[in-house]
mmCIF file of C-alpha atoms and ligand atoms in Angstrom:
data_model
loop_
_atom_site.group_PDB
_atom_site.id
_atom_site.type_symbol
_atom_site.label_atom_id
_atom_site.label_comp_id
_atom_site.label_asym_id
_atom_site.label_seq_id
_atom_site.Cartn_x
_atom_site.Cartn_y
_atom_site.Cartn_z
ATOM 1 C CA MET A 1 -2.305 -1.713 39.110
ATOM 2 C CA SER A 2 -5.545 -0.766 38.239
ATOM 3 C CA GLY A 3 -5.961 1.598 35.582
ATOM 4 C CA LYS A 4 -5.459 1.052 31.720
ATOM 5 C CA ARG A 5 -2.183 1.098 29.545
ATOM 6 C CA THR A 6 -1.750 4.300 28.270
ATOM 7 C CA ASP A 7 1.333 3.676 25.924
ATOM 8 C CA TYR A 8 -0.725 1.924 23.261
ATOM 9 C CA ILE A 9 -0.592 2.231 19.553
ATOM 10 C CA SER A 10 -2.553 4.478 17.849
ATOM 11 C CA TRP A 11 -4.950 3.295 15.374
ATOM 12 C CA ASP A 12 -3.285 5.000 12.521
ATOM 13 C CA GLU A 13 0.278 3.336 13.773
ATOM 14 C CA TYR A 14 -1.540 0.200 13.978
ATOM 15 C CA PHE A 15 -2.531 0.305 9.957
ATOM 16 C CA MET A 16 0.336 2.004 8.616
ATOM 17 C CA GLY A 17 2.611 -0.608 10.666
ATOM 18 C CA VAL A 18 0.806 -3.785 9.237
ATOM 19 C CA ALA A 19 0.899 -1.916 5.799
ATOM 20 C CA THR A 20 4.488 -1.809 6.432
ATOM 21 C CA LEU A 21 4.999 -5.039 7.706
ATOM 22 C CA SER A 22 3.107 -6.164 4.665
ATOM 23 C CA GLY A 23 5.594 -4.564 2.688
ATOM 24 C CA MET A 24 8.643 -6.750 3.882
ATOM 25 C CA ARG A 25 7.095 -9.468 2.213
ATOM 26 C CA SER A 26 7.980 -7.926 -1.665
ATOM 27 C CA LYS A 27 11.026 -9.217 -3.425
ATOM 28 C CA ASP A 28 11.534 -6.111 -5.269
ATOM 29 C CA PRO A 29 15.558 -4.815 -4.766
ATOM 30 C CA ASN A 30 14.376 -0.969 -4.961
ATOM 31 C CA THR A 31 11.116 -0.541 -3.452
ATOM 32 C CA GLN A 32 9.100 -2.624 -1.130
ATOM 33 C CA VAL A 33 5.317 -1.449 -1.178
ATOM 34 C CA GLY A 34 2.780 -2.725 1.876
ATOM 35 C CA ALA A 35 -1.370 -1.849 1.798
ATOM 36 C CA CYS A 36 -3.717 -2.522 4.485
ATOM 37 C CA ILE A 37 -7.560 -1.859 3.829
ATOM 38 C CA VAL A 38 -9.725 -1.185 6.628
ATOM 39 C CA SER A 39 -13.560 -1.047 7.182
ATOM 40 C CA GLU A 40 -15.028 2.222 8.991
ATOM 41 C CA GLU A 41 -15.262 -0.037 12.318
ATOM 42 C CA HIS A 42 -11.482 -0.320 12.356
ATOM 43 C CA LYS A 43 -11.372 -4.254 10.985
ATOM 44 C CA ILE A 44 -8.753 -5.283 8.676
ATOM 45 C CA LEU A 45 -10.148 -6.534 5.609
ATOM 46 C CA SER A 46 -7.426 -6.955 3.489
ATOM 47 C CA MET A 47 -3.458 -6.417 2.684
ATOM 48 C CA GLY A 48 -0.997 -6.755 -0.095
ATOM 49 C CA TYR A 49 2.003 -6.234 -1.455
ATOM 50 C CA ASN A 50 3.704 -5.530 -4.689
ATOM 51 C CA GLY A 51 4.944 -8.659 -6.621
ATOM 52 C CA PHE A 52 4.555 -11.347 -9.523
ATOM 53 C CA PRO A 53 1.186 -12.657 -10.102
ATOM 54 C CA THR A 54 0.524 -16.062 -8.705
ATOM 55 C CA GLY A 55 2.226 -18.737 -10.681
ATOM 56 C CA CYS A 56 4.872 -16.528 -11.806
ATOM 57 C CA SER A 57 8.110 -17.049 -10.463
ATOM 58 C CA ASP A 58 9.873 -14.693 -8.611
ATOM 59 C CA ASP A 59 13.069 -16.523 -9.712
ATOM 60 C CA ASP A 60 12.100 -16.429 -12.691
ATOM 61 C CA PHE A 61 10.534 -13.336 -14.043
ATOM 62 C CA PRO A 62 12.928 -9.823 -14.058
ATOM 63 C CA TRP A 63 13.298 -7.481 -11.136
ATOM 64 C CA ALA A 64 15.609 -4.867 -13.087
ATOM 65 C CA ARG A 65 14.258 -1.682 -13.278
ATOM 66 C CA GLU A 66 15.935 -0.653 -16.915
ATOM 67 C CA GLY A 67 16.467 -2.669 -20.559
ATOM 68 C CA GLU A 68 13.876 -3.768 -22.821
ATOM 69 C CA PRO A 69 10.024 -4.042 -21.862
ATOM 70 C CA LEU A 70 9.812 -7.728 -21.540
ATOM 71 C CA GLU A 71 13.003 -7.561 -19.647
ATOM 72 C CA ASN A 72 12.254 -5.578 -16.583
ATOM 73 C CA LYS A 73 9.296 -5.628 -13.949
ATOM 74 C CA TYR A 74 7.216 -3.434 -14.960
ATOM 75 C CA PHE A 75 5.093 -5.166 -17.278
ATOM 76 C CA TYR A 76 4.614 -8.328 -15.062
ATOM 77 C CA THR A 77 4.737 -6.262 -11.603
ATOM 78 C CA THR A 78 1.323 -6.225 -9.287
ATOM 79 C CA HIS A 79 1.275 -3.411 -7.170
ATOM 80 C CA SER A 80 0.448 -3.368 -3.640
ATOM 81 C CA GLU A 81 -3.113 -1.355 -3.804
ATOM 82 C CA LEU A 82 -4.265 -3.932 -6.318
ATOM 83 C CA ASN A 83 -3.183 -7.170 -4.872
ATOM 84 C CA ALA A 84 -4.771 -5.674 -1.476
ATOM 85 C CA ILE A 85 -8.149 -4.663 -3.242
ATOM 86 C CA LEU A 86 -8.180 -8.148 -5.266
ATOM 87 C CA ASN A 87 -7.270 -10.139 -2.145
ATOM 88 C CA TYR A 88 -10.444 -9.253 -0.376
ATOM 89 C CA ARG A 89 -13.030 -12.042 -0.960
ATOM 90 C CA GLY A 90 -15.977 -10.735 1.492
ATOM 91 C CA GLY A 91 -17.625 -8.157 -1.317
ATOM 92 C CA SER A 92 -17.539 -4.669 -0.928
ATOM 93 C CA LEU A 93 -14.697 -2.236 0.165
ATOM 94 C CA GLU A 94 -17.255 0.708 -0.279
ATOM 95 C CA GLY A 95 -16.439 3.133 2.330
ATOM 96 C CA ALA A 96 -13.318 1.609 3.746
ATOM 97 C CA THR A 97 -9.975 3.063 4.106
ATOM 98 C CA MET A 98 -6.527 1.792 2.559
ATOM 99 C CA TYR A 99 -3.264 2.475 4.467
ATOM 100 C CA VAL A 100 -0.231 2.563 1.807
ATOM 101 C CA THR A 101 3.268 3.139 2.066
ATOM 102 C CA LEU A 102 3.774 4.910 -1.133
ATOM 103 C CA PHE A 103 1.429 7.395 -2.738
ATOM 104 C CA PRO A 104 -0.513 5.248 -5.466
ATOM 105 C CA CYS A 105 0.149 5.216 -9.023
ATOM 106 C CA ASN A 106 -2.413 6.427 -11.817
ATOM 107 C CA GLU A 107 -3.531 2.591 -11.927
ATOM 108 C CA CYS A 108 -3.702 2.147 -8.352
ATOM 109 C CA ALA A 109 -5.622 5.015 -7.863
ATOM 110 C CA LYS A 110 -8.531 3.885 -10.393
ATOM 111 C CA ALA A 111 -8.840 0.739 -8.658
ATOM 112 C CA ILE A 112 -8.913 2.335 -5.516
ATOM 113 C CA ILE A 113 -11.888 4.451 -6.858
ATOM 114 C CA GLN A 114 -13.926 2.075 -8.309
ATOM 115 C CA ALA A 115 -13.522 -0.332 -5.437
ATOM 116 C CA GLY A 116 -15.259 2.342 -3.542
ATOM 117 C CA ILE A 117 -12.641 3.408 -0.798
ATOM 118 C CA LYS A 118 -12.996 6.509 0.108
ATOM 119 C CA ARG A 119 -9.977 7.579 2.760
ATOM 120 C CA LEU A 120 -6.600 7.000 1.486
ATOM 121 C CA VAL A 121 -3.423 7.179 4.411
ATOM 122 C CA TYR A 122 0.247 7.212 2.672
ATOM 123 C CA ASP A 123 3.624 7.272 3.792
ATOM 124 C CA SER A 124 6.447 8.424 1.269
ATOM 125 C CA ASP A 125 5.750 10.413 -1.726
ATOM 126 C CA LYS A 126 9.199 9.732 -3.421
ATOM 127 C CA TYR A 127 7.281 9.964 -6.746
ATOM 128 C CA ASN A 128 5.821 13.233 -6.206
ATOM 129 C CA GLY A 129 5.627 15.778 -9.347
ATOM 130 C CA THR A 130 5.806 12.234 -11.526
ATOM 131 C CA PRO A 131 3.149 12.463 -14.434
ATOM 132 C CA SER A 132 1.515 9.103 -13.071
ATOM 133 C CA THR A 133 1.041 10.367 -9.348
ATOM 134 C CA ILE A 134 -0.287 14.050 -10.742
ATOM 135 C CA ALA A 135 -2.792 11.819 -12.612
ATOM 136 C CA SER A 136 -3.325 9.879 -9.587
ATOM 137 C CA ARG A 137 -3.798 12.770 -7.350
ATOM 138 C CA LYS A 138 -6.412 14.542 -9.854
ATOM 139 C CA MET A 139 -8.436 11.512 -10.108
ATOM 140 C CA LEU A 140 -8.481 10.712 -6.293
ATOM 141 C CA SER A 141 -9.637 14.227 -5.699
ATOM 142 C CA ALA A 142 -12.078 14.349 -8.062
ATOM 143 C CA ALA A 143 -13.713 11.466 -6.288
ATOM 144 C CA GLY A 144 -13.739 12.856 -3.650
ATOM 145 C CA VAL A 145 -11.555 10.476 -1.858
ATOM 146 C CA ASP A 146 -9.736 11.795 1.167
ATOM 147 C CA ILE A 147 -6.026 11.901 1.054
ATOM 148 C CA GLN A 148 -3.943 12.092 4.180
ATOM 149 C CA LYS A 149 -0.258 11.977 4.518
ATOM 150 C CA TYR A 150 0.680 9.893 7.647
ATOM 151 C CA GLU A 151 2.193 11.628 10.668
ATOM 152 C CA HIS A 152 5.391 9.654 11.675
ATOM 153 C CA THR A 153 5.118 9.779 15.545
ATOM 154 C CA GLY A 154 8.465 9.099 15.963
ATOM 155 C CA ARG A 155 7.788 5.946 17.858
ATOM 156 C CA THR A 156 10.049 2.461 17.137
ATOM 157 C CA VAL A 157 8.587 -0.756 17.476
ATOM 158 C CA THR A 158 10.847 -3.540 17.773
ATOM 159 C CA ILE A 159 9.195 -6.984 16.963
ATOM 160 C CA GLN A 160 11.476 -10.051 17.364
ATOM 161 C CA LEU A 161 10.936 -12.510 15.289
HETATM 162 O O1 LIG B 1 1.072 2.589 -6.780
HETATM 163 C C1 LIG B 1 2.488 2.065 -6.634
HETATM 164 C C2 LIG B 1 3.305 2.232 -7.395
HETATM 165 C C3 LIG B 1 4.414 1.457 -7.672
HETATM 166 N N1 LIG B 1 4.132 -0.043 -6.893
HETATM 167 C C4 LIG B 1 5.318 -0.731 -6.770
HETATM 168 C C5 LIG B 1 6.008 -1.366 -8.347
HETATM 169 C C6 LIG B 1 6.972 -1.463 -8.568
HETATM 170 O O2 LIG B 1 7.246 -3.293 -7.617
HETATM 171 C C7 LIG B 1 7.851 -0.817 -7.352
HETATM 172 C C8 LIG B 1 8.182 0.374 -8.121
HETATM 173 O O3 LIG B 1 9.588 0.183 -8.492
HETATM 174 P P1 LIG B 1 10.625 1.584 -8.935
HETATM 175 O O4 LIG B 1 11.784 0.772 -8.722
HETATM 176 O O5 LIG B 1 10.345 2.362 -7.831
HETATM 177 O O6 LIG B 1 10.184 2.197 -9.839
HETATM 178 O O7 LIG B 1 6.592 -0.470 -6.741
HETATM 179 C C9 LIG B 1 3.016 -0.468 -6.119
HETATM 180 O O8 LIG B 1 3.006 -1.375 -5.305
HETATM 181 N N2 LIG B 1 2.319 0.703 -6.426
HETATM 182 ZN ZN1 ZN B 2 0.057 1.287 -8.546
#
């Protein structure tokens, strides 16, 4: 055997795969989101998933979607994109790309823009058309962030854990 392998995964498959794996750490029973931030040199800089802040127990804080604001998850969850940005300890994210398994909400869009992230690759767009994602798209576009829908290749990867 002399030539190189040809069936290796692409950069997009690799980074969206890492984002997907990161999302599998989420305890949210309804929507698990993973994010992976990558440098212009294809180096992984940071990762994140949606969950409660450090010190806020996954067993004590609520995962419900409904009910009083203090009794459901929305006031308490840190979104995967923000976690990925905050988890980065290396300095600037200027020019980086974020791979994320769900199109970002308006709050995450603001954090992405302010962090200097210039390219966004997303997978699910299940909240497309809601005020939050409309505002998000509007801000990301105005800020010049290159938004790309991840194109599934159909490749299945099995990892035995
Ligand atoms: O930009 C986003 C938007 C949402 N999330 C997280 C926050 C929640 O944990 C879930 C959404 O829950 P639903 O039950 O689908 O309303 O997704 C995120 O990480 N990033
Ligand atoms: Zn968000």
